[in-house]
Structures are given as C-alpha cells and as structure tokens.
XYZ file of C-alpha atoms in Angstrom:
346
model
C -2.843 20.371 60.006
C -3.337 23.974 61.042
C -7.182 25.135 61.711
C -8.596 28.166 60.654
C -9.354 30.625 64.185
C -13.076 30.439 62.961
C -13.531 26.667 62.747
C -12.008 26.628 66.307
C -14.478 29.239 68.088
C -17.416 27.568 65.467
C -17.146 24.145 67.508
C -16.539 25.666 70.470
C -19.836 27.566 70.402
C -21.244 24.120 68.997
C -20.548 22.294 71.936
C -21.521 25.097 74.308
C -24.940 25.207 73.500
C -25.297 21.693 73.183
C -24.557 21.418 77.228
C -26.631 24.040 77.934
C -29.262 23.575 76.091
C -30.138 19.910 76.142
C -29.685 19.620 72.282
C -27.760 16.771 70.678
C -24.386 17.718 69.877
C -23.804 18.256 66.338
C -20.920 15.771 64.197
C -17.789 17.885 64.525
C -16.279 16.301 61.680
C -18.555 18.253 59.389
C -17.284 21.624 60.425
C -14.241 20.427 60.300
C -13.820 18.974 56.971
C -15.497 22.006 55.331
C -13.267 25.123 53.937
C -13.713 28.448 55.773
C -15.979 26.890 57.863
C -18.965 25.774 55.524
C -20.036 21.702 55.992
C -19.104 19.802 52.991
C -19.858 16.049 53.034
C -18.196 13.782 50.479
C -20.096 11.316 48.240
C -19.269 7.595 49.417
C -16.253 6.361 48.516
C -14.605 9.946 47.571
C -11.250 11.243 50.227
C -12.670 14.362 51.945
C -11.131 17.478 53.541
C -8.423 19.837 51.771
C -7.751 16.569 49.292
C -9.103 17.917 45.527
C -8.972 15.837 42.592
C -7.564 16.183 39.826
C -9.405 15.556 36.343
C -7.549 12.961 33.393
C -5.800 15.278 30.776
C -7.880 14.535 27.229
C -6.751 11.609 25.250
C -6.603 10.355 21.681
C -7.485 7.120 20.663
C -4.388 5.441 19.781
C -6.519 2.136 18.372
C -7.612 4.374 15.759
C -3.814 4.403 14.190
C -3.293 1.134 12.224
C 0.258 -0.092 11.399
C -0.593 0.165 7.934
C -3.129 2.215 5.789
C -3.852 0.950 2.034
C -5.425 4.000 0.447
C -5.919 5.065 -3.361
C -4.744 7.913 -4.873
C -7.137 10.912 -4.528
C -8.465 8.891 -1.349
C -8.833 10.327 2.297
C -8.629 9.420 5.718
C -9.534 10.809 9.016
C -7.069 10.527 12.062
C -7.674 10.895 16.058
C -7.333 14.925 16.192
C -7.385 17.405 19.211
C -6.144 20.196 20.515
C -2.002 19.866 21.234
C -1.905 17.097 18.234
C 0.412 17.268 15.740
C 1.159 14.937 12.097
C 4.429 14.643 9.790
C 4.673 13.312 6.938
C 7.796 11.674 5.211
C 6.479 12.087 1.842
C 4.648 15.201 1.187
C 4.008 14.838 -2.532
C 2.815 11.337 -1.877
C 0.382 12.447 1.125
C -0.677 15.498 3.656
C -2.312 16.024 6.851
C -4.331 18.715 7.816
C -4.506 20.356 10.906
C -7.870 18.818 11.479
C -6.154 15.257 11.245
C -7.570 14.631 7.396
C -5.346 12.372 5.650
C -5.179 13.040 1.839
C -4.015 10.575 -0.939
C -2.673 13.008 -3.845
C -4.306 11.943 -7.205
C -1.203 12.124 -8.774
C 0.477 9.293 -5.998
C 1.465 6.630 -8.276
C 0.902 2.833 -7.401
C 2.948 1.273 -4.745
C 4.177 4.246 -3.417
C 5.048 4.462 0.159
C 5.041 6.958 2.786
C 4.847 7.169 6.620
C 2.363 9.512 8.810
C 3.852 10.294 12.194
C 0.983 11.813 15.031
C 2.407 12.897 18.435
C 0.381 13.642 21.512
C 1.350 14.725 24.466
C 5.474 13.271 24.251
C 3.758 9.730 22.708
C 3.789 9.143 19.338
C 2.630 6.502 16.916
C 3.985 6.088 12.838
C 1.770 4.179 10.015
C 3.019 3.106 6.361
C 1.337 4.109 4.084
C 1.014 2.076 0.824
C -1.332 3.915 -2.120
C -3.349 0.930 -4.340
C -6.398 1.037 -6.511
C -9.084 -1.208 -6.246
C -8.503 -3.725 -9.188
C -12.624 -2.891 -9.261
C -12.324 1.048 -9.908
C -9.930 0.453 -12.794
C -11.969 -1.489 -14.653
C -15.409 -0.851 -17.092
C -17.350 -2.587 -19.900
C -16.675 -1.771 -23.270
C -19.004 -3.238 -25.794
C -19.395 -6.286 -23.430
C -15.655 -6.721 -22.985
C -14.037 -5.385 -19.374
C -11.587 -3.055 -20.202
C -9.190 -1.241 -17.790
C -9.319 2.472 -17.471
C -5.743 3.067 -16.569
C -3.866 1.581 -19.896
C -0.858 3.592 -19.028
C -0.381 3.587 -15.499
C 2.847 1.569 -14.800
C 1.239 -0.520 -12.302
C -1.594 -1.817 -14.945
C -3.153 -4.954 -14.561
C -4.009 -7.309 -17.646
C -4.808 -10.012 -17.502
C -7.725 -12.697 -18.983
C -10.205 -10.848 -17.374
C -8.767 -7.314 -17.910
C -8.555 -6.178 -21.250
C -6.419 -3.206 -22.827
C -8.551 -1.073 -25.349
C -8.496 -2.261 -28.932
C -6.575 1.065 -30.385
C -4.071 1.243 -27.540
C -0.725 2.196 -28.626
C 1.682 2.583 -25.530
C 3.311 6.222 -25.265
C 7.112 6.784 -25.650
C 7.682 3.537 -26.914
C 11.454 3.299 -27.875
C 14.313 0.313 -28.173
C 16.287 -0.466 -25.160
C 20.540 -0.589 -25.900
C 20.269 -4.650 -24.873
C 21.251 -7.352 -27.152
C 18.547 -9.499 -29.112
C 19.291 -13.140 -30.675
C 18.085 -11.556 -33.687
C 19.360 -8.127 -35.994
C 17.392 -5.255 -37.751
C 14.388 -3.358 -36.562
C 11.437 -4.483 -34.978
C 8.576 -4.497 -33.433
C 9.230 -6.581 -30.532
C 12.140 -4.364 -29.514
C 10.452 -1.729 -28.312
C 9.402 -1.422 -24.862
C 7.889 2.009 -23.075
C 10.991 4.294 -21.912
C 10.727 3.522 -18.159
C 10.999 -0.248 -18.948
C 13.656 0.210 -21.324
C 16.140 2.001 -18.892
C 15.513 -0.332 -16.756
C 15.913 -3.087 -18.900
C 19.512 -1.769 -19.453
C 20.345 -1.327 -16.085
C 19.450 -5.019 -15.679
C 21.227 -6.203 -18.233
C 24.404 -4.609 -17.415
C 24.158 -5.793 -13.638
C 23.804 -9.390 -14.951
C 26.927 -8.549 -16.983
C 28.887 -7.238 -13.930
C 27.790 -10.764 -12.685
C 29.320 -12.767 -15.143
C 25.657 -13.377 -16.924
C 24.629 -12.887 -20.318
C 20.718 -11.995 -21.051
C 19.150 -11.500 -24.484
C 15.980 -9.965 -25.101
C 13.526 -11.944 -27.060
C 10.008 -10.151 -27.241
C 8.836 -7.042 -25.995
C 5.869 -4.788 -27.111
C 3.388 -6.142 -29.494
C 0.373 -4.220 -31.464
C -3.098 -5.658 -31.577
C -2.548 -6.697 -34.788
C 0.293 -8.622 -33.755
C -1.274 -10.835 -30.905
C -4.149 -11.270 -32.741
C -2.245 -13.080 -35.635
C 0.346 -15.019 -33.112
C -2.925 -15.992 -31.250
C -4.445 -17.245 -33.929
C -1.406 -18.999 -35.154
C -1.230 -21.417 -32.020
C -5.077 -22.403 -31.980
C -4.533 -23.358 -36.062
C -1.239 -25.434 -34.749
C -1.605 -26.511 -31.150
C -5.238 -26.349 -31.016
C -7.467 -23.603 -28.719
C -6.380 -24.980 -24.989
C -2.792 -24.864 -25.895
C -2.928 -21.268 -27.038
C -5.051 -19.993 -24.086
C -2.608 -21.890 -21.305
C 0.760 -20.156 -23.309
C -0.826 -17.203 -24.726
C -3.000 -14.021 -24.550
C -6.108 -13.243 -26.654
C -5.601 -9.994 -28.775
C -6.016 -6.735 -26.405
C -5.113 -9.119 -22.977
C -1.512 -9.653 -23.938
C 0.845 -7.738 -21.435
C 2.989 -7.328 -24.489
C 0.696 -4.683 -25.520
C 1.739 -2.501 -22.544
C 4.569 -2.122 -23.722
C 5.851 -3.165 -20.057
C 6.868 -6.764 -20.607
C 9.907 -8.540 -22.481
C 10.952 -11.836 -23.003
C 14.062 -12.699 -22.018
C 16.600 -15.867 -22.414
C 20.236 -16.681 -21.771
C 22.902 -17.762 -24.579
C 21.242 -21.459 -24.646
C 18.589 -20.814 -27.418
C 17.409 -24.768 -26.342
C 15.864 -22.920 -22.941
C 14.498 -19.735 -24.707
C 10.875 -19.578 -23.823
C 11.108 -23.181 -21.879
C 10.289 -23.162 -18.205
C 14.119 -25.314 -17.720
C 15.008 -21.476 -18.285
C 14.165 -21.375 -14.706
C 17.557 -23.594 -13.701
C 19.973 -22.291 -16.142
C 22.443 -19.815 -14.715
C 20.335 -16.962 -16.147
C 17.695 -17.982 -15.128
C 18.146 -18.240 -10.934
C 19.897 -14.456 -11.407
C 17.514 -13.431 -13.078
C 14.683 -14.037 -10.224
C 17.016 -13.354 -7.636
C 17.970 -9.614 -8.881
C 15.303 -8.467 -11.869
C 13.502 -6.885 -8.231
C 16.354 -4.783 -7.567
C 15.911 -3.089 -11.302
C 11.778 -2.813 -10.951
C 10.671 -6.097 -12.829
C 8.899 -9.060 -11.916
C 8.336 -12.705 -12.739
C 4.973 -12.129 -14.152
C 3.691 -16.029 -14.199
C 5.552 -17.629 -11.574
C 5.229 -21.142 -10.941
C 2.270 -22.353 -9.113
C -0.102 -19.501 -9.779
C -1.310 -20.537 -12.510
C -5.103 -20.373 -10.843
C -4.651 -16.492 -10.226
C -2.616 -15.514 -13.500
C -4.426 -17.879 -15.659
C -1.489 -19.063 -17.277
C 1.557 -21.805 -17.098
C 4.666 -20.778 -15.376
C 7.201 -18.436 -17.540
C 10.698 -17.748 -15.810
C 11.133 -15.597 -19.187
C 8.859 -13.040 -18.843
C 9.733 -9.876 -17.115
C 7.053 -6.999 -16.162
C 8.168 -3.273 -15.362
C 6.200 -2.176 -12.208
C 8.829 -0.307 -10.601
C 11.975 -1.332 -7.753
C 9.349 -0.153 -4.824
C 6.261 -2.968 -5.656
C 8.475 -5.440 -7.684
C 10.165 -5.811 -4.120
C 7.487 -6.245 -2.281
C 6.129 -8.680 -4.918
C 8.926 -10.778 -5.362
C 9.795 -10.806 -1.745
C 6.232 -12.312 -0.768
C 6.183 -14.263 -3.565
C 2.683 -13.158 -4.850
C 1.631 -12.223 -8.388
C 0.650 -8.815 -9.244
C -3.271 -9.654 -9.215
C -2.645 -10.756 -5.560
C -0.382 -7.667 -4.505
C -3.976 -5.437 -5.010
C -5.990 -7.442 -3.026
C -5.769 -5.433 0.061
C -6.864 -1.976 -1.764
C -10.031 -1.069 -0.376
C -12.355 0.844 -2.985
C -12.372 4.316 -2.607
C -16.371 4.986 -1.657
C -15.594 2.604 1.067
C -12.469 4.365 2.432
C -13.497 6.919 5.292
C-alpha cells in the first residue's frame, strides 16, 4: 500500500530523535495506521488502518407478518412500516393500507370475506390472508333477559339455542325460489330471503344436470309459526324430544329466512337422518358448498349445535365460508372461534 510523503518524513524524524536523544522510540504502527498522519488506535477486536465499516441497512420485522390475520369488519391493524416499505392489497373494498402500515377492516366487509396484504422491503416480500369474522361475543346483547343477536340480517348470522333472533323479526326480501316442493299452492314455508333463493335454484338445477332430483320441504318460518310447531312436539313427543329436533320460537334458523329443508323423491327419508345415504343425500353434501350452503347439524356435533344430526337442512352463508366449512368439517359456531373481539385487536 502506497504511504503518504508525510507519514514517511513523520517516522523518519521519529526515529531520529529517538537516537539522538536517548528517548524511547515511539510504536511506528500508530503513525502508520492513522490517516494523514494523525494516530488512531482501534478498539480490541475491531480491523484497523484504511479498513471502514460499514453500518446494517434498517430492517423490518418480518415475525410481525402472520400467515393469517382474522380481523372484524371496521377493525384495524398495524404492520412493520419504514421508510422504502411498500403494501398491496388484492381486495381494496374488502381492506386498505396506509402509508403508515395501518391495516383497515372496511365496516361494510361482509363475513368470510377474504383478501391478501402483500408488504415488500427492500426486493423481500411477505403475503398474509386475510379472513374478516366477528366475535360471536360482539354480536350478541340481552333483551329482556333473553340474548339476542344484533346482526339478524347479516348472511353469516348465528342462531342458535343460545342466540336468539328478535321476537318481531321479519327477514327482508323474502320471496319463493323456482324449485319444486312435494306439496302445491302458496306458502309460508316457501319463501326463503333472495340470496338463498338464487342459490337454492342454482343448486337444484346442478343436482339435475347430475341426474338428481331435490324437493324443497321447509324454508322460512314466522314466530308465530315455530312457536305453534314447537309447542306441537312437547304436547306429542314430550319436552326432550322437541328440544333435541326442534328450535324454541325466535331460535329457529327458519326464521332467517336462510335455511330450507330439503329431501329427495323417497318421501320415507324426508326429514330422516337415512336421508344421509340416499343418492340425494351424499350429492347433496358433496356439492351444496359449491352453491353457498351448508349442512347446518352435521353428525357428531351435536354438543356444539345443540341438536341431532339433519342431512336435510341446508343454511345459506355464501360459496366463500360454506367451503371452508364444509371442507374442515366444522359447524358454523366453530368456524367463528378464531375471531378475536375487536377492543382486543391492535
């Protein structure tokens, strides 16, 4: 390595004066490891001379990405943020990002919808799913004594023993699907809400394209009406019959106007669990999914649904959760139980 003239004539001086004047030579390597001639020593352990060192570039904390976030609507979340960081996301009117790295839920995200946020750094990047749930606790509230949900029309409603609809609820756009029924004339228990109806259709014609025949049997029912089927079954089957098979008035799905009953040709399996092994029966749990229903009380959940196993009856959530649902093999109470509420959420 080339010296500067000054370090050379610096030492030589040095090591003049140290032979003529009886003085202890001084350590050469300090001249010479210094720039322009000015002593630098090193701390221990540190490469000295013209070497520099260069400091890290900044860094995010990657960690702080999840696979998955489960976040309500109207819900935030903060992401790693920093200068040179950047965020997409794949659905904007389920979710943003602001520059700042604050995740935002819109309030208007329905249940079970997905989308993805994407945050690149520096040529890395890392994508989470995003799945938007309610707390089962934040739709809920007491109503002279009785817990009653707050979110009666949401598609994704959960009723249940526990979760009661309000007395006077009427579902909106109730209106009769084109499907065939095992019985003629208008009725009551035609009717389901228009998104369930549609897809009611849709599912009926697929099973027909299949070679399957389906028959609704019992869709929406009032109040009024559970309350006097109810009663009907305690004054004939007695009270633990009626509350394994059916719902006390206001805590009947069929209120939603979301759920139908539905049976092949064979009217001998028509609200029978050997529904389940008829040909209808296996399409029907194989494919109602792909049209946005589920098996509401499937078998061996009786514990979480609180009630007996019904191959017949068919809930509208919508193709994205009835998918997921079906797929796991969970019941809807079980599908929430990963929503965080949303004072927790941060």
């Amino acid at each position: 390595m080339k010296k500067q003239p000054t370090v050379i004539l610096a030492v030589a001086a040095a090591l003049s004066g140290a032979l003529l004047g009886g003085c202890e030579a001084p350590d050469v390597s300090t001249w010479i490891s210094g720039s322009g001639g000015q002593s630098t020593t090193a701390p221990e352990g540190q490469a000295t001379g013209e070497e520099t060192t260069i400091p890290e570039a900044p860094s995010i904390d990657w960690n702080a990405i999840p696979e998955t976030f489960v976040l309500a609507p109207g819900s935030e979340k903060a992401l790693p943020h920093g200068e040179g960081v950047t965020y997409h996301i794949s659905a904007p009117d389920v979710a943003t990002v602001s520059p700042d790295g604050k995740l935002a839920i819109s309030e208007h995200a329905a249940i079970g919808s997905k989308a993805e946020v994407t945050v690149e750094y520096q040529g890395q990047t890392k994508t989470a799913q995003i799945t938007v749930k309610s707390s089962l606790s934040e739709t809920i509230m007491m109503v002279n004594s009785v817990p009653t949900v707050t979110n009666p029309t949401d598609l994704a409603v959960v009723v249940n023993k526990q979760r009661s609809l309000p007395v006077d609820y009427i579902p909106p756009g109730l209106t009769e699907p084109n499907v065939p029924f095992p019985f003629s004339g208008k009725a009551e228990k035609k009717l389901l809400r228009e998104p369930a109806a549609r897809a009611l259709e849709s599912l009926f014609a697929a099973a027909e394209k299949d070679g399957i025949q389906l028959y609704g049997v019992s869709g929406y029912r009032s109040y009024r009406t559970q309350k006097s089927l109810f009663d009907g079954y305690v004054k004939t089957q007695g009270a633990e019959h009626a509350a394994r098979y059916s719902a006390n008035p206001g805590k009947s799905e069929h209120q939603t106007g979301l759920a139908m009953d539905v049976s092949g040709a064979d009217s001998r399996t028509r609200l029978e669990e050997p529904f389940a092994d008829t040909p209808e029966g296996k399409w029907l749990a194989a494919h109602c999914a792909e049209h946005g229903f589920i098996i509401r009380y499937p078998k061996g959940k009786e514990e979480i649904t609180g009630y007996a196993y019904e191959p017949w009856h068919l809930r509208y959530v919508g193709t994205t959760m009835a998918k997921e649902i079906m797929e796991k093999g969970i019941t809807l109470e079980e599908y929430f139980q990963d929503a965080v509420a949303v004072q927790s959420q941060s």
